[in-house]
PDB file of C-alpha atoms in Angstrom:
ATOM      1  CA  UNK A 268      82.934 129.984  71.569  1.00 48.00           C
ATOM      2  CA  UNK A 269      83.101 126.283  70.750  1.00 59.00           C
ATOM      3  CA  UNK A 270      85.427 123.841  72.491  1.00 64.00           C
ATOM      4  CA  UNK A 271      86.255 120.345  71.308  1.00 79.00           C
ATOM      5  CA  UNK A 272      84.520 117.676  73.413  1.00 81.00           C
ATOM      6  CA  UNK A 273      87.622 115.506  73.348  1.00 82.00           C
ATOM      7  CA  UNK A 274      89.757 118.348  74.694  1.00 85.00           C
ATOM      8  CA  UNK A 275      87.245 118.980  77.479  1.00 84.00           C
ATOM      9  CA  UNK A 276      87.318 115.298  78.412  1.00 83.00           C
ATOM     10  CA  UNK A 277      91.120 115.395  78.414  1.00 84.00           C
ATOM     11  CA  UNK A 278      91.099 118.397  80.753  1.00 84.00           C
ATOM     12  CA  UNK A 279      88.727 116.644  83.149  1.00 83.00           C
ATOM     13  CA  UNK A 280      90.800 113.444  83.087  1.00 83.00           C
ATOM     14  CA  UNK A 281      94.016 115.321  83.929  1.00 85.00           C
ATOM     15  CA  UNK A 282      92.402 117.176  86.841  1.00 84.00           C
ATOM     16  CA  UNK A 283      90.847 114.017  88.293  1.00 81.00           C
ATOM     17  CA  UNK A 284      94.112 112.089  88.022  1.00 80.00           C
ATOM     18  CA  UNK A 285      96.195 114.960  89.396  1.00 81.00           C
ATOM     19  CA  UNK A 286      98.641 114.789  86.496  1.00 83.00           C
ATOM     20  CA  UNK A 287      99.234 113.789  82.914  1.00 85.00           C
ATOM     21  CA  UNK A 288     100.753 110.370  83.636  1.00 82.00           C
ATOM     22  CA  UNK A 289      97.844 109.281  85.792  1.00 79.00           C
ATOM     23  CA  UNK A 290      95.370 110.569  83.225  1.00 80.00           C
ATOM     24  CA  UNK A 291      97.206 108.679  80.496  1.00 81.00           C
ATOM     25  CA  UNK A 292      96.761 105.429  82.427  1.00 76.00           C
ATOM     26  CA  UNK A 293      93.036 105.945  82.942  1.00 72.00           C
ATOM     27  CA  UNK A 294      92.153 107.465  79.569  1.00 72.00           C
ATOM     28  CA  UNK A 295      94.235 105.316  77.240  1.00 72.00           C
ATOM     29  CA  UNK A 296      95.770 108.428  75.650  1.00 78.00           C
ATOM     30  CA  UNK A 297      99.432 109.379  75.805  1.00 84.00           C
ATOM     31  CA  UNK A 298     100.623 112.099  78.183  1.00 82.00           C
ATOM     32  CA  UNK A 299     101.813 114.159  75.215  1.00 85.00           C
ATOM     33  CA  UNK A 300      98.377 113.913  73.544  1.00 84.00           C
ATOM     34  CA  UNK A 301      96.695 115.056  76.754  1.00 86.00           C
ATOM     35  CA  UNK A 302      99.139 117.938  77.132  1.00 86.00           C
ATOM     36  CA  UNK A 303      98.473 119.044  73.551  1.00 88.00           C
ATOM     37  CA  UNK A 304      94.707 118.856  74.173  1.00 87.00           C
ATOM     38  CA  UNK A 305      95.040 121.134  77.207  1.00 88.00           C
ATOM     39  CA  UNK A 306      97.139 123.609  75.213  1.00 88.00           C
ATOM     40  CA  UNK A 307      94.501 123.712  72.466  1.00 89.00           C
ATOM     41  CA  UNK A 308      91.727 124.234  75.004  1.00 86.00           C
ATOM     42  CA  UNK A 309      93.581 127.026  76.817  1.00 86.00           C
ATOM     43  CA  UNK A 310      94.377 128.729  73.515  1.00 87.00           C
ATOM     44  CA  UNK A 311      90.754 128.488  72.367  1.00 87.00           C
ATOM     45  CA  UNK A 312      89.388 129.837  75.662  1.00 86.00           C
ATOM     46  CA  UNK A 313      92.115 132.415  76.123  1.00 86.00           C
ATOM     47  CA  UNK A 314      92.741 131.575  79.802  1.00 88.00           C
ATOM     48  CA  UNK A 315      95.132 129.357  81.741  1.00 89.00           C
ATOM     49  CA  UNK A 316      93.326 126.340  83.153  1.00 88.00           C
ATOM     50  CA  UNK A 317      96.110 124.459  84.964  1.00 89.00           C
ATOM     51  CA  UNK A 318      99.004 125.271  87.262  1.00 86.00           C
ATOM     52  CA  UNK A 319     101.785 122.900  86.163  1.00 80.00           C
ATOM     53  CA  UNK A 320     104.748 121.765  88.260  1.00 72.00           C
ATOM     54  CA  UNK A 321     107.263 118.983  87.698  1.00 64.00           C
ATOM     55  CA  UNK A 322     105.306 116.713  90.043  1.00 68.00           C
ATOM     56  CA  UNK A 323     101.634 117.604  89.708  1.00 71.00           C
ATOM     57  CA  UNK A 324      99.020 119.832  88.182  1.00 83.00           C
ATOM     58  CA  UNK A 325      96.170 121.742  89.795  1.00 85.00           C
ATOM     59  CA  UNK A 326      93.345 123.785  88.290  1.00 87.00           C
ATOM     60  CA  UNK A 327      93.574 127.567  88.281  1.00 89.00           C
ATOM     61  CA  UNK A 328      90.570 129.534  89.517  1.00 89.00           C
ATOM     62  CA  UNK A 329      89.242 129.600  85.946  1.00 87.00           C
ATOM     63  CA  UNK A 330      89.892 125.862  85.623  1.00 84.00           C
ATOM     64  CA  UNK A 331      88.074 125.119  88.887  1.00 85.00           C
ATOM     65  CA  UNK A 332      85.031 127.115  87.750  1.00 87.00           C
ATOM     66  CA  UNK A 333      85.037 125.241  84.451  1.00 85.00           C
ATOM     67  CA  UNK A 334      85.149 121.868  86.247  1.00 82.00           C
ATOM     68  CA  UNK A 335      82.126 122.782  88.396  1.00 84.00           C
ATOM     69  CA  UNK A 336      79.974 123.088  85.278  1.00 82.00           C
ATOM     70  CA  UNK A 337      81.815 120.681  83.025  1.00 79.00           C
ATOM     71  CA  UNK A 338      81.728 117.425  85.021  1.00 75.00           C
ATOM     72  CA  UNK A 339      77.914 117.227  85.362  1.00 77.00           C
ATOM     73  CA  UNK A 340      77.462 118.342  81.742  1.00 75.00           C
ATOM     74  CA  UNK A 341      79.778 115.652  80.352  1.00 73.00           C
ATOM     75  CA  UNK A 342      78.141 113.052  82.580  1.00 73.00           C
ATOM     76  CA  UNK A 343      74.772 114.044  81.103  1.00 72.00           C
ATOM     77  CA  UNK A 344      76.154 113.768  77.562  1.00 72.00           C
ATOM     78  CA  UNK A 345      77.490 110.299  78.344  1.00 70.00           C
ATOM     79  CA  UNK A 346      74.157 109.255  79.861  1.00 68.00           C
ATOM     80  CA  UNK A 347      72.302 110.504  76.797  1.00 68.00           C
ATOM     81  CA  UNK A 348      74.541 108.470  74.485  1.00 66.00           C
ATOM     82  CA  UNK A 349      74.162 105.378  76.663  1.00 63.00           C
ATOM     83  CA  UNK A 350      70.377 105.550  76.306  1.00 63.00           C
ATOM     84  CA  UNK A 351      70.996 103.822  72.977  1.00 63.00           C
ATOM     85  CA  UNK A 352      71.913 100.760  75.018  1.00 58.00           C
ATOM     86  CA  UNK A 353      68.237 100.305  75.750  1.00 57.00           C
ATOM     87  CA  UNK A 354      67.876  99.087  72.176  1.00 58.00           C
ATOM     88  CA  UNK A 355      70.508  96.370  72.632  1.00 59.00           C
ATOM     89  CA  UNK A 356      69.664  92.814  73.589  1.00 65.00           C
ATOM     90  CA  UNK A 357      71.848  93.208  76.684  1.00 80.00           C
ATOM     91  CA  UNK A 358      72.945  96.393  78.527  1.00 87.00           C
ATOM     92  CA  UNK A 359      76.541  97.380  77.915  1.00 89.00           C
ATOM     93  CA  UNK A 360      78.923 100.085  79.021  1.00 90.00           C
ATOM     94  CA  UNK A 361      80.665 101.046  82.243  1.00 92.00           C
ATOM     95  CA  UNK A 362      79.154 101.261  85.721  1.00 95.00           C
ATOM     96  CA  UNK A 363      81.204 103.615  87.900  1.00 93.00           C
ATOM     97  CA  UNK A 364      80.686 103.324  91.660  1.00 95.00           C
ATOM     98  CA  UNK A 365      82.108 105.531  94.417  1.00 91.00           C
ATOM     99  CA  UNK A 366      82.135 103.571  97.687  1.00 92.00           C
ATOM    100  CA  UNK A 367      83.844 103.568 101.104  1.00 91.00           C
ATOM    101  CA  UNK A 368      86.408 100.864 101.860  1.00 93.00           C
ATOM    102  CA  UNK A 369      83.982  99.110 104.200  1.00 93.00           C
ATOM    103  CA  UNK A 370      81.603  98.590 101.257  1.00 94.00           C
ATOM    104  CA  UNK A 371      84.492  97.203  99.199  1.00 94.00           C
ATOM    105  CA  UNK A 372      85.146  94.733 102.003  1.00 94.00           C
ATOM    106  CA  UNK A 373      81.653  93.871 103.220  1.00 94.00           C
ATOM    107  CA  UNK A 374      79.031  94.748 100.583  1.00 96.00           C
ATOM    108  CA  UNK A 375      80.263  94.428  97.015  1.00 97.00           C
ATOM    109  CA  UNK A 376      81.882  90.938  97.248  1.00 96.00           C
ATOM    110  CA  UNK A 377      78.456  89.357  97.734  1.00 95.00           C
ATOM    111  CA  UNK A 378      76.871  91.335  94.871  1.00 97.00           C
ATOM    112  CA  UNK A 379      79.341  91.933  92.056  1.00 97.00           C
ATOM    113  CA  UNK A 380      80.152  88.312  91.074  1.00 97.00           C
ATOM    114  CA  UNK A 381      76.503  87.523  90.348  1.00 97.00           C
ATOM    115  CA  UNK A 382      75.867  90.886  88.696  1.00 97.00           C
ATOM    116  CA  UNK A 383      78.880  90.630  86.390  1.00 97.00           C
ATOM    117  CA  UNK A 384      77.926  87.076  85.445  1.00 96.00           C
ATOM    118  CA  UNK A 385      74.394  88.237  84.614  1.00 95.00           C
ATOM    119  CA  UNK A 386      75.615  91.263  82.610  1.00 95.00           C
ATOM    120  CA  UNK A 387      78.896  90.290  80.925  1.00 95.00           C
ATOM    121  CA  UNK A 388      78.858  93.354  78.658  1.00 93.00           C
ATOM    122  CA  UNK A 389      78.996  95.762  81.604  1.00 95.00           C
ATOM    123  CA  UNK A 390      82.374  96.806  82.992  1.00 95.00           C
ATOM    124  CA  UNK A 391      82.418  97.842  86.668  1.00 96.00           C
ATOM    125  CA  UNK A 392      84.782 100.634  87.774  1.00 94.00           C
ATOM    126  CA  UNK A 393      84.994 100.991  91.584  1.00 94.00           C
ATOM    127  CA  UNK A 394      86.532 104.031  93.290  1.00 90.00           C
ATOM    128  CA  UNK A 395      87.121 103.639  97.052  1.00 90.00           C
ATOM    129  CA  UNK A 396      86.754 106.960  98.874  1.00 84.00           C
ATOM    130  CA  UNK A 397      85.661 107.749 102.427  1.00 80.00           C
ATOM    131  CA  UNK A 398      84.261 111.259 102.008  1.00 75.00           C
ATOM    132  CA  UNK A 399      80.739 111.877 100.748  1.00 70.00           C
ATOM    133  CA  UNK A 400      80.951 113.103  97.157  1.00 70.00           C
ATOM    134  CA  UNK A 401      78.805 114.485  94.364  1.00 72.00           C
ATOM    135  CA  UNK A 402      78.674 111.397  92.176  1.00 75.00           C
ATOM    136  CA  UNK A 403      78.193 113.393  88.989  1.00 69.00           C
ATOM    137  CA  UNK A 404      81.095 115.735  89.698  1.00 68.00           C
ATOM    138  CA  UNK A 405      83.297 112.733  90.532  1.00 73.00           C
ATOM    139  CA  UNK A 406      82.453 111.088  87.209  1.00 78.00           C
ATOM    140  CA  UNK A 407      80.591 108.201  88.871  1.00 87.00           C
ATOM    141  CA  UNK A 408      77.111 106.872  88.280  1.00 91.00           C
ATOM    142  CA  UNK A 409      76.298 106.055  91.901  1.00 92.00           C
ATOM    143  CA  UNK A 410      77.788 105.827  95.372  1.00 92.00           C
ATOM    144  CA  UNK A 411      77.339 103.767  98.517  1.00 92.00           C
ATOM    145  CA  UNK A 412      77.171 105.388 101.945  1.00 89.00           C
ATOM    146  CA  UNK A 413      75.645 104.873 105.392  1.00 85.00           C
ATOM    147  CA  UNK A 414      72.739 107.100 106.459  1.00 75.00           C
ATOM    148  CA  UNK A 415      74.129 110.220 104.860  1.00 64.00           C
ATOM    149  CA  UNK A 416      72.043 113.356 104.432  1.00 62.00           C
ATOM    150  CA  UNK A 417      71.462 113.400 100.696  1.00 65.00           C
ATOM    151  CA  UNK A 418      70.618 116.368  98.519  1.00 65.00           C
ATOM    152  CA  UNK A 419      66.960 116.637  97.577  1.00 66.00           C
ATOM    153  CA  UNK A 420      67.581 115.426  94.039  1.00 74.00           C
ATOM    154  CA  UNK A 421      69.441 112.274  95.146  1.00 83.00           C
ATOM    155  CA  UNK A 422      67.725 108.892  95.220  1.00 89.00           C
ATOM    156  CA  UNK A 423      68.719 106.271  97.821  1.00 90.00           C
ATOM    157  CA  UNK A 424      68.142 102.514  97.455  1.00 93.00           C
ATOM    158  CA  UNK A 425      68.978  99.917 100.148  1.00 93.00           C
ATOM    159  CA  UNK A 426      71.918  97.679  99.270  1.00 95.00           C
ATOM    160  CA  UNK A 427      73.582  94.899 101.243  1.00 91.00           C
ATOM    161  CA  UNK A 428      72.679  93.876 104.820  1.00 91.00           C
ATOM    162  CA  UNK A 429      69.914  95.974 106.347  1.00 90.00           C
ATOM    163  CA  UNK A 430      71.131  95.724 109.939  1.00 92.00           C
ATOM    164  CA  UNK A 431      74.752  95.673 111.082  1.00 94.00           C
ATOM    165  CA  UNK A 432      76.532  96.147 114.403  1.00 95.00           C
ATOM    166  CA  UNK A 433      79.640  97.798 115.734  1.00 96.00           C
ATOM    167  CA  UNK A 434      81.713  95.217 117.585  1.00 98.00           C
ATOM    168  CA  UNK A 435      84.248  95.935 120.303  1.00 98.00           C
ATOM    169  CA  UNK A 436      87.101  93.458 120.765  1.00 98.00           C
ATOM    170  CA  UNK A 437      90.663  92.925 121.909  1.00 98.00           C
ATOM    171  CA  UNK A 438      93.257  90.151 121.916  1.00 98.00           C
ATOM    172  CA  UNK A 439      92.880  87.669 124.816  1.00 98.00           C
ATOM    173  CA  UNK A 440      96.462  88.385 125.890  1.00 98.00           C
ATOM    174  CA  UNK A 441      95.703  92.117 126.151  1.00 98.00           C
ATOM    175  CA  UNK A 442      92.582  91.453 128.239  1.00 98.00           C
ATOM    176  CA  UNK A 443      94.494  89.038 130.491  1.00 98.00           C
ATOM    177  CA  UNK A 444      97.000  91.801 131.094  1.00 97.00           C
ATOM    178  CA  UNK A 445      94.685  94.839 131.407  1.00 97.00           C
ATOM    179  CA  UNK A 446      91.420  93.283 132.579  1.00 97.00           C
ATOM    180  CA  UNK A 447      88.054  92.723 130.892  1.00 97.00           C
ATOM    181  CA  UNK A 448      85.701  95.733 130.833  1.00 97.00           C
ATOM    182  CA  UNK A 449      82.317  95.075 132.425  1.00 96.00           C
ATOM    183  CA  UNK A 450      80.745  98.440 131.587  1.00 97.00           C
ATOM    184  CA  UNK A 451      81.387 100.858 128.692  1.00 98.00           C
ATOM    185  CA  UNK A 452      83.006 103.434 130.976  1.00 97.00           C
ATOM    186  CA  UNK A 453      85.593 100.856 132.025  1.00 98.00           C
ATOM    187  CA  UNK A 454      87.194 101.595 128.636  1.00 98.00           C
ATOM    188  CA  UNK A 455      88.443 104.891 130.077  1.00 97.00           C
ATOM    189  CA  UNK A 456      91.231 102.849 131.633  1.00 94.00           C
ATOM    190  CA  UNK A 457      92.146 101.022 128.430  1.00 97.00           C
ATOM    191  CA  UNK A 458      94.268 101.628 125.349  1.00 98.00           C
ATOM    192  CA  UNK A 459      91.833 102.089 122.458  1.00 98.00           C
ATOM    193  CA  UNK A 460      92.613 102.139 118.740  1.00 98.00           C
ATOM    194  CA  UNK A 461      90.898 105.111 117.115  1.00 97.00           C
ATOM    195  CA  UNK A 462      90.022 106.008 113.518  1.00 95.00           C
ATOM    196  CA  UNK A 463      90.148 109.389 111.804  1.00 93.00           C
ATOM    197  CA  UNK A 464      87.924 110.267 108.835  1.00 89.00           C
ATOM    198  CA  UNK A 465      89.128 112.225 105.812  1.00 82.00           C
ATOM    199  CA  UNK A 466      87.312 115.265 107.244  1.00 82.00           C
ATOM    200  CA  UNK A 467      89.521 115.102 110.334  1.00 88.00           C
ATOM    201  CA  UNK A 468      86.714 113.889 112.620  1.00 88.00           C
ATOM    202  CA  UNK A 469      87.538 110.981 114.904  1.00 93.00           C
ATOM    203  CA  UNK A 470      85.615 107.744 115.501  1.00 92.00           C
ATOM    204  CA  UNK A 471      85.270 109.006 119.039  1.00 92.00           C
ATOM    205  CA  UNK A 472      83.300 108.910 121.277  1.00 96.00           C
ATOM    206  CA  UNK A 473      82.500 105.222 120.999  1.00 97.00           C
ATOM    207  CA  UNK A 474      78.799 104.458 121.326  1.00 96.00           C
ATOM    208  CA  UNK A 475      77.175 101.530 123.113  1.00 97.00           C
ATOM    209  CA  UNK A 476      73.521 100.606 123.464  1.00 96.00           C
ATOM    210  CA  UNK A 477      71.578  98.193 125.669  1.00 95.00           C
ATOM    211  CA  UNK A 478      67.864  98.072 126.533  1.00 93.00           C
ATOM    212  CA  UNK A 479      67.339 101.501 125.020  1.00 90.00           C
ATOM    213  CA  UNK A 480      70.196 103.102 126.961  1.00 95.00           C
ATOM    214  CA  UNK A 481      72.912 104.747 124.843  1.00 95.00           C
ATOM    215  CA  UNK A 482      76.328 105.395 126.410  1.00 97.00           C
ATOM    216  CA  UNK A 483      79.080 107.443 124.743  1.00 97.00           C
ATOM    217  CA  UNK A 484      82.650 107.060 125.957  1.00 97.00           C
ATOM    218  CA  UNK A 485      85.509 109.422 125.048  1.00 97.00           C
ATOM    219  CA  UNK A 486      88.204 106.789 124.682  1.00 97.00           C
ATOM    220  CA  UNK A 487      91.950 107.373 124.524  1.00 96.00           C
ATOM    221  CA  UNK A 488      94.708 105.308 123.018  1.00 96.00           C
ATOM    222  CA  UNK A 489      98.159 104.998 121.482  1.00 96.00           C
ATOM    223  CA  UNK A 490      97.117 104.703 117.828  1.00 97.00           C
ATOM    224  CA  UNK A 491      95.068 106.778 115.369  1.00 97.00           C
ATOM    225  CA  UNK A 492      94.582 105.520 111.794  1.00 96.00           C
ATOM    226  CA  UNK A 493      92.858 106.830 108.674  1.00 94.00           C
ATOM    227  CA  UNK A 494      89.439 105.221 108.350  1.00 93.00           C
ATOM    228  CA  UNK A 495      89.382 102.889 105.381  1.00 90.00           C
ATOM    229  CA  UNK A 496      92.933 103.211 104.112  1.00 87.00           C
ATOM    230  CA  UNK A 497      94.574 102.121 107.373  1.00 94.00           C
ATOM    231  CA  UNK A 498      91.761 100.281 109.138  1.00 96.00           C
ATOM    232  CA  UNK A 499      93.427  96.919 108.509  1.00 96.00           C
ATOM    233  CA  UNK A 500      96.476  98.197 110.399  1.00 97.00           C
ATOM    234  CA  UNK A 501      94.301  98.913 113.448  1.00 97.00           C
ATOM    235  CA  UNK A 502      92.834  95.404 113.207  1.00 98.00           C
ATOM    236  CA  UNK A 503      96.269  93.817 113.050  1.00 98.00           C
ATOM    237  CA  UNK A 504      97.423  95.942 115.986  1.00 98.00           C
ATOM    238  CA  UNK A 505      94.429  94.762 117.998  1.00 98.00           C
ATOM    239  CA  UNK A 506      95.248  91.150 117.136  1.00 98.00           C
ATOM    240  CA  UNK A 507      98.841  91.814 118.249  1.00 98.00           C
ATOM    241  CA  UNK A 508      97.599  92.956 121.658  1.00 98.00           C
ATOM    242  CA  UNK A 509      98.048  96.735 121.293  1.00 98.00           C
ATOM    243  CA  UNK A 510      94.582  97.662 122.508  1.00 98.00           C
ATOM    244  CA  UNK A 511      90.810  97.583 122.108  1.00 98.00           C
ATOM    245  CA  UNK A 512      89.174  98.147 118.720  1.00 98.00           C
ATOM    246  CA  UNK A 513      85.614  99.069 117.729  1.00 98.00           C
ATOM    247  CA  UNK A 514      84.653  98.295 114.143  1.00 97.00           C
ATOM    248  CA  UNK A 515      82.019  96.673 111.947  1.00 96.00           C
ATOM    249  CA  UNK A 516      81.223  93.228 113.345  1.00 97.00           C
ATOM    250  CA  UNK A 517      81.491  91.678 109.876  1.00 96.00           C
ATOM    251  CA  UNK A 518      85.006  93.113 109.474  1.00 97.00           C
ATOM    252  CA  UNK A 519      86.163  91.595 112.764  1.00 98.00           C
ATOM    253  CA  UNK A 520      84.248  88.315 112.438  1.00 97.00           C
ATOM    254  CA  UNK A 521      87.122  86.226 110.972  1.00 97.00           C
ATOM    255  CA  UNK A 522      89.346  87.151 113.941  1.00 98.00           C
ATOM    256  CA  UNK A 523      86.513  86.589 116.416  1.00 98.00           C
ATOM    257  CA  UNK A 524      85.888  83.174 114.885  1.00 98.00           C
ATOM    258  CA  UNK A 525      89.509  82.071 115.295  1.00 98.00           C
ATOM    259  CA  UNK A 526      89.829  83.479 118.811  1.00 98.00           C
ATOM    260  CA  UNK A 527      92.524  85.969 117.779  1.00 98.00           C
ATOM    261  CA  UNK A 528      90.140  88.631 119.072  1.00 98.00           C
ATOM    262  CA  UNK A 529      87.773  88.281 122.033  1.00 98.00           C
ATOM    263  CA  UNK A 530      84.424  90.104 122.194  1.00 98.00           C
ATOM    264  CA  UNK A 531      84.292  92.991 124.667  1.00 98.00           C
ATOM    265  CA  UNK A 532      80.993  94.306 126.090  1.00 98.00           C
ATOM    266  CA  UNK A 533      79.066  92.203 123.584  1.00 98.00           C
ATOM    267  CA  UNK A 534      75.721  92.935 125.265  1.00 97.00           C
ATOM    268  CA  UNK A 535      76.324  96.602 124.428  1.00 98.00           C
ATOM    269  CA  UNK A 536      77.144  96.264 120.725  1.00 97.00           C
ATOM    270  CA  UNK A 537      75.147  98.908 118.887  1.00 95.00           C
ATOM    271  CA  UNK A 538      73.079  97.999 115.797  1.00 94.00           C
ATOM    272  CA  UNK A 539      72.648 100.419 112.900  1.00 91.00           C
ATOM    273  CA  UNK A 540      70.933 100.410 109.520  1.00 91.00           C
ATOM    274  CA  UNK A 541      72.747  99.055 106.489  1.00 92.00           C
ATOM    275  CA  UNK A 542      74.132 101.014 103.529  1.00 92.00           C
ATOM    276  CA  UNK A 543      72.359 102.723 100.643  1.00 92.00           C
ATOM    277  CA  UNK A 544      73.177 103.098  96.980  1.00 94.00           C
ATOM    278  CA  UNK A 545      72.584 106.717  96.006  1.00 91.00           C
ATOM    279  CA  UNK A 546      72.416 108.353  92.578  1.00 90.00           C
ATOM    280  CA  UNK A 547      71.270 111.595  91.014  1.00 85.00           C
ATOM    281  CA  UNK A 548      67.674 112.196  90.045  1.00 78.00           C
ATOM    282  CA  UNK A 549      68.826 115.031  87.769  1.00 69.00           C
ATOM    283  CA  UNK A 550      69.880 112.801  84.889  1.00 71.00           C
ATOM    284  CA  UNK A 551      68.672 109.895  82.855  1.00 78.00           C
ATOM    285  CA  UNK A 552      69.645 106.627  84.508  1.00 86.00           C
ATOM    286  CA  UNK A 553      72.268 105.032  82.220  1.00 87.00           C
ATOM    287  CA  UNK A 554      71.595 101.389  81.251  1.00 90.00           C
ATOM    288  CA  UNK A 555      74.486  99.925  83.321  1.00 93.00           C
ATOM    289  CA  UNK A 556      73.157 101.618  86.465  1.00 94.00           C
ATOM    290  CA  UNK A 557      69.581 100.623  85.629  1.00 93.00           C
ATOM    291  CA  UNK A 558      70.704  97.005  85.307  1.00 95.00           C
ATOM    292  CA  UNK A 559      72.517  97.239  88.664  1.00 97.00           C
ATOM    293  CA  UNK A 560      69.438  98.739  90.350  1.00 96.00           C
ATOM    294  CA  UNK A 561      67.236  95.978  88.947  1.00 95.00           C
ATOM    295  CA  UNK A 562      69.740  93.371  90.148  1.00 96.00           C
ATOM    296  CA  UNK A 563      69.987  94.574  93.751  1.00 95.00           C
ATOM    297  CA  UNK A 564      66.228  95.076  93.988  1.00 90.00           C
ATOM    298  CA  UNK A 565      65.595  91.588  92.639  1.00 80.00           C
TER     299      UNK A 565
END
C-alpha cells in the first residue's frame, strides 16, 4: 500500500508540533492543508492515526508505531537527497541540532557566528531540550550532550571547551547573614537552590573534589527549578540573596566578575570533561553536518 511522501511528512510535522497550528508555523503549510493530508493518509491506511481535541493532538497506538519507523526513514530519505549537495561549490541545506540550554548559552555562541559566515548557504535550526534524545527520531542531524552513554551506532566528537567546572556561589549579603562555608558539609546548614531534570532527577547531591577526595552533600533549600528552562531564575534568586547555587562556572562568571555573587568553597570546585557532538552512524552524513564537523575539528 503506497502512501504519499508529502502526507507522511505532514503527519510527522503535526505530531512533533503537538497540533496543526504549530505544524503550520514550522512547515510553511496551512493548518487546513495539514488536516487534509492527515485525512488522506488515514483513509489510505484504513486506521486512525491521531486523537484530536480542541486544544491538541496526540498519536493513537497505530500512529505511535508508524512514527517509530517513519522518522528515521524520512531522515534517511532527506540525507540521501542532500548527498547531491556534494556536487555544489558550497554546501547548502539545513543543519538541525538538538542541544541542552547550557550549550545554547556556553558552547554555540563561540562557534555558530564563524560557521555561518563560512557557510552562508547553510541554515541552522537549534532545538533546546534537556533530555537525551534519538536525533534521527527527533528530526535532527546531531545533538550536544555531556558524557552521555551513547548507543553503539552513535559517533561522538568533542565540541567546545574540553574542561569545565561546577562553581558554588552566593550573594555577599547572604553569606554575611548566614556565614561562609569552610567545608562542603557546612552546606547542610544553608539554603541551597536546586535543579530538577526533565526526568525528575534532582541536581542533588552536590559534588565537590579536592586532592582526589570527592565529597557528596545532600543539600536542602527553598527553591527547585527546572534545569535549563528555569536555571536563570535560580541564578537571579542567588544574586538576590535567596541562597547558595551550584552551576557551570562559565554561566556564573559574569556575576562573579561583578561581585554580585561570591565564590563558595572554591578550592573544592569539581572539574569535568566538556561536551560532545553526537550523531548517528546509521546514515549518510548530510553535507550541512559534514561541514559543521569539519569546522569544529579545524
